[in-house]
Short mmCIF file of C-alpha atoms in Angstrom, two decimals:
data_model
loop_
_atom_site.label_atom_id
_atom_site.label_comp_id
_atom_site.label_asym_id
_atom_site.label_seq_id
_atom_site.Cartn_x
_atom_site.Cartn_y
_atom_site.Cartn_z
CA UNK A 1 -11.24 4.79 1.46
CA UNK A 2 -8.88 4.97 -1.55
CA UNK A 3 -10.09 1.74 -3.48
CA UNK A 4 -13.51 2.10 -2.73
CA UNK A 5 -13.06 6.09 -4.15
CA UNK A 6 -11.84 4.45 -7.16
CA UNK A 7 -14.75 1.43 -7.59
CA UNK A 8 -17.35 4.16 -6.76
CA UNK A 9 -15.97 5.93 -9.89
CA UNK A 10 -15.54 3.05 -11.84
CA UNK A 11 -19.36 1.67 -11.30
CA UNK A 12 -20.28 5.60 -12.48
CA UNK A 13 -18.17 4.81 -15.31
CA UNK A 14 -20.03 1.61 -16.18
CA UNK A 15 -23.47 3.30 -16.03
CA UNK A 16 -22.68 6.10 -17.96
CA UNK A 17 -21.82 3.84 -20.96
CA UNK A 18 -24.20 2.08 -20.69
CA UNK A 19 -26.84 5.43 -20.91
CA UNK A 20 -24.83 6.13 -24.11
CA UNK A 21 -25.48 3.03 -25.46
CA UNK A 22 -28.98 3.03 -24.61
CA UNK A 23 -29.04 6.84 -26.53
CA UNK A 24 -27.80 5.14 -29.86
CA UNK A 25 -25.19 7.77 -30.15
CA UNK A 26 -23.85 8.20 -33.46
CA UNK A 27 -20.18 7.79 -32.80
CA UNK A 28 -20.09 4.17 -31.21
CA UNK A 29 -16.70 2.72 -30.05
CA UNK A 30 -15.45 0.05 -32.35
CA UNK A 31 -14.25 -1.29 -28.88
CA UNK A 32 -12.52 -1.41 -25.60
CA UNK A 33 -8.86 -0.79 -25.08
CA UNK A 34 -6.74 1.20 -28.07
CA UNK A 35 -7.67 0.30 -31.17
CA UNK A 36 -11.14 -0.53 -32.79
CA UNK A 37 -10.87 3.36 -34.26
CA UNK A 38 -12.30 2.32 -37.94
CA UNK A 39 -15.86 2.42 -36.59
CA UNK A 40 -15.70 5.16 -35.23
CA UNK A 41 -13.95 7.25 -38.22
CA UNK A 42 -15.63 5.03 -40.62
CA UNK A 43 -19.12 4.55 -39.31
CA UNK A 44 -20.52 7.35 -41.30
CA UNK A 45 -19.74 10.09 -43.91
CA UNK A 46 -19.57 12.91 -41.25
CA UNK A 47 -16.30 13.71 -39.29
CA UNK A 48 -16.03 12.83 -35.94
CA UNK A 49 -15.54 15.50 -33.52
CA UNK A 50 -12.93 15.53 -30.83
CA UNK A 51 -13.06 17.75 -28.40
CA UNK A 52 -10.27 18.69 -26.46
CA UNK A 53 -10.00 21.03 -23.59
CA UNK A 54 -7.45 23.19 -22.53
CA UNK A 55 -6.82 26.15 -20.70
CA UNK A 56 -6.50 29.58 -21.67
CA UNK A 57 -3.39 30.01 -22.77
CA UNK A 58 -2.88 27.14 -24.26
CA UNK A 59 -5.84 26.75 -26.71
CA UNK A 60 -4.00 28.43 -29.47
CA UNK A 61 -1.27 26.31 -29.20
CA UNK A 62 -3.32 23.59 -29.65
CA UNK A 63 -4.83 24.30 -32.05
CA UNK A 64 -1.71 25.01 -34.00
CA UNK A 65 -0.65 21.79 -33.26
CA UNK A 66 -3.65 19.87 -33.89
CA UNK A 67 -3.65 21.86 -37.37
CA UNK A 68 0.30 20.61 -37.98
CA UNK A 69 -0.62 17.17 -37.11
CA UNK A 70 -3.55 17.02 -40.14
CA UNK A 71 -1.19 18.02 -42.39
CA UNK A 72 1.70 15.56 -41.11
CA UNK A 73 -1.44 12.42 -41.19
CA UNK A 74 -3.99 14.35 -44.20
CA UNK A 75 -5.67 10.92 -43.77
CA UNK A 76 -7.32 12.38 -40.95
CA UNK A 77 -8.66 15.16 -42.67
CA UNK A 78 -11.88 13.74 -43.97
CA UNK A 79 -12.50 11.61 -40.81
CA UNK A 80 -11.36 14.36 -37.57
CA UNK A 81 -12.45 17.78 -36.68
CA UNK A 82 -10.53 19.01 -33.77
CA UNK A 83 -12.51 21.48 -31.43
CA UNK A 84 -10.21 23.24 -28.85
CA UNK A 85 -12.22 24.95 -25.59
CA UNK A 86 -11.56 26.36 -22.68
CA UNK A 87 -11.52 25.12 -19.29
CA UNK A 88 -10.90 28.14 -17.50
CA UNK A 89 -7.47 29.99 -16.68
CA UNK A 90 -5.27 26.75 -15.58
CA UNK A 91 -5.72 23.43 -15.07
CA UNK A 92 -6.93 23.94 -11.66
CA UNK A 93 -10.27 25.21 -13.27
CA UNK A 94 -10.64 22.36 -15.57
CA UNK A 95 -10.35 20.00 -11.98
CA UNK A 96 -12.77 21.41 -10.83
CA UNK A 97 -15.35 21.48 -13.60
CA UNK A 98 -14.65 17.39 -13.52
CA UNK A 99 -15.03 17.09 -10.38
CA UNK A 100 -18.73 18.74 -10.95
CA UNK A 101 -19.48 17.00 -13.70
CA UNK A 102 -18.72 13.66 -12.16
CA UNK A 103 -20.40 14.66 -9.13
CA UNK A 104 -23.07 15.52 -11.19
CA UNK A 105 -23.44 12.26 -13.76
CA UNK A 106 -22.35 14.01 -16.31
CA UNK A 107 -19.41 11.89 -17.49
CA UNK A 108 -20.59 11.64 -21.09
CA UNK A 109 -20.74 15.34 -21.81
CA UNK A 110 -16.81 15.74 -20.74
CA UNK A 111 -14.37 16.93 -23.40
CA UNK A 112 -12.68 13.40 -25.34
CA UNK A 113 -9.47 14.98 -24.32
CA UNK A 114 -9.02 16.84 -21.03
CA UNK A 115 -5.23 18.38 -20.40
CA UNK A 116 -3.58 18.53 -16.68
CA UNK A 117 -0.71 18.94 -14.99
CA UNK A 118 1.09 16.19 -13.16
CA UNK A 119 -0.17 17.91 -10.23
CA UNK A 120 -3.34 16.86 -10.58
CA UNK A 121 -3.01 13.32 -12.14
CA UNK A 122 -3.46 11.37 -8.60
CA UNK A 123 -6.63 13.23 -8.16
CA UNK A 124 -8.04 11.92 -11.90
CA UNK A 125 -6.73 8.45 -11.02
CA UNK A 126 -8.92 8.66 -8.06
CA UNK A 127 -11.86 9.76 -9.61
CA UNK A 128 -11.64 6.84 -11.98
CA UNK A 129 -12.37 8.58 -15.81
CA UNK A 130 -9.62 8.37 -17.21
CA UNK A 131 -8.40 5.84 -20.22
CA UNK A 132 -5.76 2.95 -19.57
CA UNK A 133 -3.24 3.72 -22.23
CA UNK A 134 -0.50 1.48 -20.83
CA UNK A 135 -0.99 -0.57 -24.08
CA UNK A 136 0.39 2.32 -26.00
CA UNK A 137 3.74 2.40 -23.66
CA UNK A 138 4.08 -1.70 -23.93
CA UNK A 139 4.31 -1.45 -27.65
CA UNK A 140 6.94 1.42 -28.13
CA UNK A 141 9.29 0.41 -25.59
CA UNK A 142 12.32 2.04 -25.29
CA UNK A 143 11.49 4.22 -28.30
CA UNK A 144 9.84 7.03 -25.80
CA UNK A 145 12.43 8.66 -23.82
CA UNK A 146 12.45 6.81 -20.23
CA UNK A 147 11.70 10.01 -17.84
CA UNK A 148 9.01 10.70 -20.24
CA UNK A 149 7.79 7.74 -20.19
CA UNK A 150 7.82 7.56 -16.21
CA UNK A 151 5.96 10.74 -15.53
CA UNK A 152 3.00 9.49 -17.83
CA UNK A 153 2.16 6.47 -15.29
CA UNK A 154 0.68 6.89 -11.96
CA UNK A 155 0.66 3.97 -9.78
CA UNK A 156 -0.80 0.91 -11.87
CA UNK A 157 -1.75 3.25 -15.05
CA UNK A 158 -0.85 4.75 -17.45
CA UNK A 159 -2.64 8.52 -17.71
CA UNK A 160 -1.95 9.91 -20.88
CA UNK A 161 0.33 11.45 -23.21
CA UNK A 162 2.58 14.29 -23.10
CA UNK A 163 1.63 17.66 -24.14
CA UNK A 164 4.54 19.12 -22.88
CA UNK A 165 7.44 17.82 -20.44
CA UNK A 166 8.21 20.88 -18.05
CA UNK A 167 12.24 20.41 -17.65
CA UNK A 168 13.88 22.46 -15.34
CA UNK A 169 15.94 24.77 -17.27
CA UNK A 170 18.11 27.79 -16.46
CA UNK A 171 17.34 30.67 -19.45
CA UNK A 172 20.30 33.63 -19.34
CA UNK A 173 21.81 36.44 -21.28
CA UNK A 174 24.66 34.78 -22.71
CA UNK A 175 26.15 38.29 -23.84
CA UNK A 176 25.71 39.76 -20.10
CA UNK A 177 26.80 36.68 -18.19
CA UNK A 178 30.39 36.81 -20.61
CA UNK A 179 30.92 39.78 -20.02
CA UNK A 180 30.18 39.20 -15.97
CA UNK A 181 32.60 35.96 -16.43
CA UNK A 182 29.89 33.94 -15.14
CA UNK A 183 29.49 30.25 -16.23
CA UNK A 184 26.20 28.78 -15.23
CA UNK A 185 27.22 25.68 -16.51
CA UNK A 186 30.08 26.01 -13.08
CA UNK A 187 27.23 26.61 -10.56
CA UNK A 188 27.14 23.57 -8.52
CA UNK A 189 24.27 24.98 -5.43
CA UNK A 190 23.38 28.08 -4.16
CA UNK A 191 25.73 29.71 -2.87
CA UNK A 192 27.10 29.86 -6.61
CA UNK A 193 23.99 31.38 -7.78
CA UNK A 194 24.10 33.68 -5.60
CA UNK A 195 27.91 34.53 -6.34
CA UNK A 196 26.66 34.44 -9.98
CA UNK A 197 24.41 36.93 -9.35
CA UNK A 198 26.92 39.46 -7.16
CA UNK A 199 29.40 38.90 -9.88
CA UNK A 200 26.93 40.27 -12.76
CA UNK A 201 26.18 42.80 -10.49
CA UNK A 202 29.55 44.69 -10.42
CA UNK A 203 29.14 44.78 -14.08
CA UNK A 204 25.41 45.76 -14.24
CA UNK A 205 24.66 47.01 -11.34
CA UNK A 206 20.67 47.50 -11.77
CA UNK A 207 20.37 43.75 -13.05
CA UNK A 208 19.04 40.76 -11.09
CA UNK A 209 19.08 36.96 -11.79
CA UNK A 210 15.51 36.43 -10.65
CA UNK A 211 12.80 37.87 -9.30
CA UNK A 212 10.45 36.34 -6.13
CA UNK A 213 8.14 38.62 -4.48
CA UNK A 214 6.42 37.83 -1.38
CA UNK A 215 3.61 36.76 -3.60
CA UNK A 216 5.56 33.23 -4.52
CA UNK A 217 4.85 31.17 -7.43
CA UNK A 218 3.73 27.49 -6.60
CA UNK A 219 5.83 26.32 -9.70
CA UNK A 220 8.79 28.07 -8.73
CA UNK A 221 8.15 26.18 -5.07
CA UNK A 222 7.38 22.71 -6.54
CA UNK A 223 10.40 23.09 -9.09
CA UNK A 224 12.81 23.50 -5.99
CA UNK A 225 11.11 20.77 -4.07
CA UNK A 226 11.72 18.28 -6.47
CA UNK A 227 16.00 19.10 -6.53
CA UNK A 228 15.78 18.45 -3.04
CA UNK A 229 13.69 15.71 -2.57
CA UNK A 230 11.01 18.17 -0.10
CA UNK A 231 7.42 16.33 0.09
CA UNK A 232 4.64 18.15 2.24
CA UNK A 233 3.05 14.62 3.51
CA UNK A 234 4.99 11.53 3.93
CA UNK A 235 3.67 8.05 2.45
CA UNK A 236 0.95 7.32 5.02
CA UNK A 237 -0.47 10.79 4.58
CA UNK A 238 0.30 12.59 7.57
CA UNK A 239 1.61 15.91 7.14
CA UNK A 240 4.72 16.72 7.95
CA UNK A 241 5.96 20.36 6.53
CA UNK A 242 7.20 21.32 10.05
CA UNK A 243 9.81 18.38 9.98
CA UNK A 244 10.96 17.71 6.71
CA UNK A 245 14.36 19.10 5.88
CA UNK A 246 13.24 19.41 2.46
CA UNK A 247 10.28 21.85 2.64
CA UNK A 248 12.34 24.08 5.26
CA UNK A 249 15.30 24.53 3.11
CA UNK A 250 13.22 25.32 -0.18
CA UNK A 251 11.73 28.17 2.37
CA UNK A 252 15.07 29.10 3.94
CA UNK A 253 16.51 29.28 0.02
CA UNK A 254 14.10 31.90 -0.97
CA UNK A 255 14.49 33.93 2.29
CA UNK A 256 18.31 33.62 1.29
CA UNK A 257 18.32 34.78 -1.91
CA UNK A 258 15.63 37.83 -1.38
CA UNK A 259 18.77 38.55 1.65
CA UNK A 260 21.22 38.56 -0.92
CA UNK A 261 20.45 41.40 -3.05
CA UNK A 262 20.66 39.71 -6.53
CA UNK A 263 16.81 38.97 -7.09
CA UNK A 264 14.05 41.45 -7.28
CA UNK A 265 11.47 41.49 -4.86
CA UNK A 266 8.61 43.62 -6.44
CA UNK A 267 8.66 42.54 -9.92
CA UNK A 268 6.06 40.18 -10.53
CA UNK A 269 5.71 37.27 -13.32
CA UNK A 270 3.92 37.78 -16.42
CA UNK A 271 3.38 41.67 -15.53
CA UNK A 272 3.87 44.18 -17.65
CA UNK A 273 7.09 45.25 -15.76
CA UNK A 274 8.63 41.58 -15.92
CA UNK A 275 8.37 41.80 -20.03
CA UNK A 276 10.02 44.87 -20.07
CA UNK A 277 12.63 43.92 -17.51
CA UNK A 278 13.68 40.65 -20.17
CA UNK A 279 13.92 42.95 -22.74
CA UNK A 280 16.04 45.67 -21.30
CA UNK A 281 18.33 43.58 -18.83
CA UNK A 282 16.79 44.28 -15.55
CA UNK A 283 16.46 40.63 -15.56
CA UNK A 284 19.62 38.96 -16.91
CA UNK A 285 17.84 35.10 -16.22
CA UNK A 286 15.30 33.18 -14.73
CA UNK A 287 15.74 29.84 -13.18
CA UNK A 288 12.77 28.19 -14.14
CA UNK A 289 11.41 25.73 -16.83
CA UNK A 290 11.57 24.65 -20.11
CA UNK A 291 8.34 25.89 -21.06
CA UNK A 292 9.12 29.43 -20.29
CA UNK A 293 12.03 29.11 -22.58
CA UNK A 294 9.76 27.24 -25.47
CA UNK A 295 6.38 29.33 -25.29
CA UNK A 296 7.47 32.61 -23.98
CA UNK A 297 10.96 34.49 -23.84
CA UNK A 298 10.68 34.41 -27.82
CA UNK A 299 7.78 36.11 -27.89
CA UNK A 300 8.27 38.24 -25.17
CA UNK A 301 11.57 39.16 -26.03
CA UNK A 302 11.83 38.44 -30.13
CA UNK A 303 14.40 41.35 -30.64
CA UNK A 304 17.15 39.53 -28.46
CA UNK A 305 17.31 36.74 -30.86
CA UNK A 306 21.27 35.03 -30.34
CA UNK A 307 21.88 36.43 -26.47
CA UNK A 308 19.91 34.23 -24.62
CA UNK A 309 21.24 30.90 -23.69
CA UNK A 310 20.29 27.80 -21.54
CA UNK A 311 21.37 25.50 -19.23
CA UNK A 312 20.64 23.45 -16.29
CA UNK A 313 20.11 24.28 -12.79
CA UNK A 314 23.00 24.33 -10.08
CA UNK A 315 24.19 20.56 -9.99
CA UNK A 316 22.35 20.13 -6.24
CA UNK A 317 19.03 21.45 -7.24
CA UNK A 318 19.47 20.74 -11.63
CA UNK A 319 16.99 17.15 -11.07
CA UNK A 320 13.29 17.22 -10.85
CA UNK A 321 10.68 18.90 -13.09
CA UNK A 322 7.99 22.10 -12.72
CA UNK A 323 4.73 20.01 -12.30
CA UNK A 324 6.08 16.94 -14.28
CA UNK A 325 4.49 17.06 -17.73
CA UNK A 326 1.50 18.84 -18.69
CA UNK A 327 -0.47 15.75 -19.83
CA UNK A 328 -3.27 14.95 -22.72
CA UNK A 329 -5.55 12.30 -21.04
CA UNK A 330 -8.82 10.56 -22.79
CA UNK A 331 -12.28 10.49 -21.37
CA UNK A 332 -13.20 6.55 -20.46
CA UNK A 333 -16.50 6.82 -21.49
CA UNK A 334 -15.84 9.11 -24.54
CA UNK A 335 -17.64 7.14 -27.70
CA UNK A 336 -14.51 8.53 -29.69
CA UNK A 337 -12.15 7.20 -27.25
CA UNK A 338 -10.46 4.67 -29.35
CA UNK A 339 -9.72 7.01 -31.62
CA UNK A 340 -8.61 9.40 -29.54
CA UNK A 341 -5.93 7.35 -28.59
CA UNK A 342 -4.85 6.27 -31.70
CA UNK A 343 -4.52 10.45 -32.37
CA UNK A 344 -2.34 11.18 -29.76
CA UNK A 345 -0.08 7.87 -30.23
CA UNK A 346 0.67 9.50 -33.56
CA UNK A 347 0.70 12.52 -32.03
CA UNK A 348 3.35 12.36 -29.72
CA UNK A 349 5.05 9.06 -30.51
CA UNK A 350 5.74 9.29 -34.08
CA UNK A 351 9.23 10.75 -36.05
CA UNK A 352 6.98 12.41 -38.64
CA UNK A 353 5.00 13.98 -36.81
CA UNK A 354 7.58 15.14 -33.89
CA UNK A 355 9.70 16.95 -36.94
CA UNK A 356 6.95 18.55 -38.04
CA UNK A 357 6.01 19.78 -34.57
CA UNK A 358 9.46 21.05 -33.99
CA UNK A 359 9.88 22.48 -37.32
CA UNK A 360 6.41 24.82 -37.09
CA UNK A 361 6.37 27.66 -35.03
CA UNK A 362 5.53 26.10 -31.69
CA UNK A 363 8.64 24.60 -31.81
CA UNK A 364 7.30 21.59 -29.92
CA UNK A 365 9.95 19.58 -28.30
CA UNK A 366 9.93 16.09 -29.22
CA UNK A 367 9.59 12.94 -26.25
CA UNK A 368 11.28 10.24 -29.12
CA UNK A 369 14.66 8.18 -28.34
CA UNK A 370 15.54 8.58 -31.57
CA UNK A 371 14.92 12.82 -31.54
CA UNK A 372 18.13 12.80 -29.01
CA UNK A 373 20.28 11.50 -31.88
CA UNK A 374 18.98 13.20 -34.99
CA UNK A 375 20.80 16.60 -36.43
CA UNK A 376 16.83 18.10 -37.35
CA UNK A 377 16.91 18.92 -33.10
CA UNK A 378 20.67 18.87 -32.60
CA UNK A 379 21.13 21.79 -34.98
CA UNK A 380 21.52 25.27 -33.52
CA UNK A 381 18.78 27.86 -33.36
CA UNK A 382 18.31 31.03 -34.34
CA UNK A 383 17.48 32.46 -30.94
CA UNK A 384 19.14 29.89 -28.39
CA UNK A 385 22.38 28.26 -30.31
CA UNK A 386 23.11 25.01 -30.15
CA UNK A 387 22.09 25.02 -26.45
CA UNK A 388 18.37 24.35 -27.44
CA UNK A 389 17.80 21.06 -27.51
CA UNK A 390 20.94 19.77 -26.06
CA UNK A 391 20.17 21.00 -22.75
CA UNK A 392 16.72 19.30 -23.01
CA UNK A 393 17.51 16.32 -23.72
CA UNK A 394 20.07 16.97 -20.66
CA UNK A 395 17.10 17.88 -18.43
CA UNK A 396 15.00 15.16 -19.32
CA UNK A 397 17.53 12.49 -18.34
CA UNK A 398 17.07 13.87 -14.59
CA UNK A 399 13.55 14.30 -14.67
CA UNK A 400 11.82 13.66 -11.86
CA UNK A 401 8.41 14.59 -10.15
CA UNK A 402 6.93 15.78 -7.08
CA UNK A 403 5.13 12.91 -4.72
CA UNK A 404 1.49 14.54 -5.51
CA UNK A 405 -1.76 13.50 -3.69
CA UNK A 406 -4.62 13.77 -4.49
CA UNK A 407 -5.37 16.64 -2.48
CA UNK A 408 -2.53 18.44 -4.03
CA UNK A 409 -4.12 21.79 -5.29
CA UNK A 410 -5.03 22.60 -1.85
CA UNK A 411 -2.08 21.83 -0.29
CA UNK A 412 -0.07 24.20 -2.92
CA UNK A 413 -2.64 26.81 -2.17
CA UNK A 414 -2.12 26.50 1.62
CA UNK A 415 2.30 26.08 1.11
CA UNK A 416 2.32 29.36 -1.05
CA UNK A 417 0.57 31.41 1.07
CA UNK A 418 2.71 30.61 4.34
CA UNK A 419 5.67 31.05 2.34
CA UNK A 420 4.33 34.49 1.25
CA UNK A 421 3.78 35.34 5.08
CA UNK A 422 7.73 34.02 5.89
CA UNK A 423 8.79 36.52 3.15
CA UNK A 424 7.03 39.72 4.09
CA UNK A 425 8.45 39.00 7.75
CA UNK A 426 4.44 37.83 8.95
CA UNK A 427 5.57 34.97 10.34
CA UNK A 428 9.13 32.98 10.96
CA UNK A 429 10.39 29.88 10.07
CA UNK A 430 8.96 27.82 12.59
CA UNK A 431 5.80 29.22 12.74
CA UNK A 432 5.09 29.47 8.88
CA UNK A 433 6.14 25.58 8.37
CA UNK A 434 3.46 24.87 11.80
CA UNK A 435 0.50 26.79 10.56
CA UNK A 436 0.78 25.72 7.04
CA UNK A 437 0.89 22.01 8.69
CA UNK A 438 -2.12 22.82 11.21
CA UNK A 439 -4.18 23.98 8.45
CA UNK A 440 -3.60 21.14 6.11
CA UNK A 441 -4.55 18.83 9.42
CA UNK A 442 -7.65 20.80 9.27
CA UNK A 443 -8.70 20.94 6.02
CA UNK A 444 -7.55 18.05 4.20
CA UNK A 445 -6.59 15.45 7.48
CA UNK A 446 -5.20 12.85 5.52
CA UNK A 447 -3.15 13.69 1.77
CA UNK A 448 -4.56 10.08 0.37
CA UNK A 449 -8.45 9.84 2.39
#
């Protein structure tokens, strides 16, 4: 079923290009593979338009990026427009408009760049449109950081190129935890957090060191799951949440520390009441990602400049990722594919452009061996210290990634909400774990059919 999935998209492929071909379309590739991009940025006077789609929240940030990048390579400038759209609210959305379009023959019309989360990467290899760039990966070597490099293949490809790595990292008020006597950097597993958080407690009593409501967060779920190795199907496909140790201690961790006192249960993420709860100490940390750290607590909480700090997770749980890697992946049968490539090789894999990424006001963390070793992202910064990048470059040496199928979306949807119903008491253990495992059976059968 999988393989002939696959050829099924691949012959769509085939007879898509050839329809473009047949339309004379102005921007011809100068080839297959990664290179051949001088036709296509030299075949006429016009710029060639490369559309890339994101999702909401991060089409600004691309195009701040894409804007850094032009003046890193000003080359470009005369040959490259960049158009940034929307694919809906997360990459869920944008899945789902593929899967139409593909369904639909409508291949040629996709975006030349289409972003995703690691989450949905199997699903995208099945379907077949996505560019080969393993050529890229052969000729850099060792100079791309090896986790990063790992979470960009999936089985015999590689998918893309990394928009952003999603490291599992620990953000805290450096100023409350020293005055608590907490070390996070001492917090081996739970039970420490947990201690942690009593211990801030007795000093600020109103203050929690996370917040999970009985409305969960998949990435908080899927961030936990990959510390303790937790997979929902095993490798044949069958489902197995009632029986893996994994997935029943990531439920009976949550349970734990809503028991414990030292997390809130009503405040919600990205509500109103969780910005104002960073800002004024209600929330002294949050155990999450890197990319709440990069795009987010120094917006949200700009005045507090110097007391946050970072580190890793507790030692049991510190390896894994949230989602993998958001990823930037090129359209097969995009007539600008070639050059797409050859954008986001310099992109992501070169020194120029990786300072100048960091430097701007993303602050874009760069995926380069020789980044880990270079003073430019070693030096302190104004709002985290010297903790910035070091505990990156920390994180990424124990990245790792959740065994995703292809049916993966659903399967989060179906987790979250029986971990919901095990937090608000609607169900126990046992029977949360079965009915989320009946009604993948149900819905889905198989994880890789």
């Amino acid at each position: 079923m999988k393989n002939w999935k696959r050829l099924t998209a691949i012959f769509m492929s085939i007879a898509m290009l050839g329809t473009l071909a047949a339309c004379g379309n102005g921007n011809e590739s100068g080839g297959t593979g990664d290179a051949g991009n001088e036709t296509q940025a030299g075949a006429s006077d016009e710029k060639v338009k490369i559309q890339i789609m994101e999702w909401d929240s991060g089409v600004d940030n691309a195009k701040t990026e894409f804007d850094v990048f032009l003046n890193t390579f000003p080359e470009y400038k005369d040959k490259v427009e960049f158009e940034v759209v929307t694919g809906g609210s997360g990459p869920i959305d944008i899945m789902e408009t593929m899967r139409k379009m593909v369904a639909s023959g409508e291949q040629e019309e996709m975006p030349d760049i289409i972003t995703c989360n690691w989450a949905q990467v199997p699903e995208y290899y099945e379907m077949g449109i996505i560019r080969d760039v393993s050529s890229v990966y052969d000729g850099h070597g060792d100079e791309i950081i090896e986790g990063v490099a790992n979470l960009m293949k999936y089985e015999d490809q590689y998918m893309g190129f990394p928009a952003e790595v999603k490291t599992k990292i620990w953000a805290y008020r450096k100023d409350m935890f020293e005055e608590a006597g907490v070390d996070p950097n001492a917090c081996k597993n739970v039970d420490d957090l947990i201690e942690a958080g009593k211990k801030i407690q007795e000093v600020y009593p109103d203050s929690y060191i996370e917040n999970y409501t009985e409305v969960p967060q998949g990435y908080d779920l899927f961030a936990y799951f990959t510390g303790n190795g937790a997979r929902l199907a095993d490798e044949d496909g069958n489902y197995i949440c009632s029986t893996d140790p994994g997935v029943r201690e990531a439920f009976e961790f949550y349970g734990k520390m809503r028991d414990s006192g030292v997390v809130s249960t009503t405040i919600q993420d990205f509500s109103e009441e969780w910005q104002a709860a960073l800002n004024d100490g209600t929330l002294c940390s949050q155990v999450l990602a890197g990319w709440f750290s990069s795009n987010h607590l120094p917006n949200i909480c700009p005045d507090l400049a110097g007391k946050w700090g970072l580190a890793l997770w507790p030692e049991e749980i510190a390896a894994g990722s949230e989602s993998g890697a958001k990823l930037m992946m090129v359209n097969d049968a995009s007539p600008n594919g070639d050059l797409a490539v050859e954008i986001l090789d310099k992109f992501c894999f070169t020194e120029e452009n990786a300072k100048a990424l960091y430097e701007s006001p993303r602050g874009t963390i760069p995926y380069l061996t020789a980044c880990t070793k270079d003073e430019t992202f070693l030096a302190p910064t104004d709002y985290f210290g010297e903790d910035r990048m070091e505990t990156e470059f920390k994180a990424m040496e124990i990245l790792t990634v959740y065994p995703y199928t292809p049916h993966s979306s659903q399967e989060e949807e179906i987790i979250v909400r029986y971990l919901g119903e095990y937090l608000s008491g609607t169900k126990d253990l046992d029977a949360a774990l079965e009915g989320a495992e009946e009604e993948m059976n149900l819905q889905i059968g198989n994880a890789y059919d």
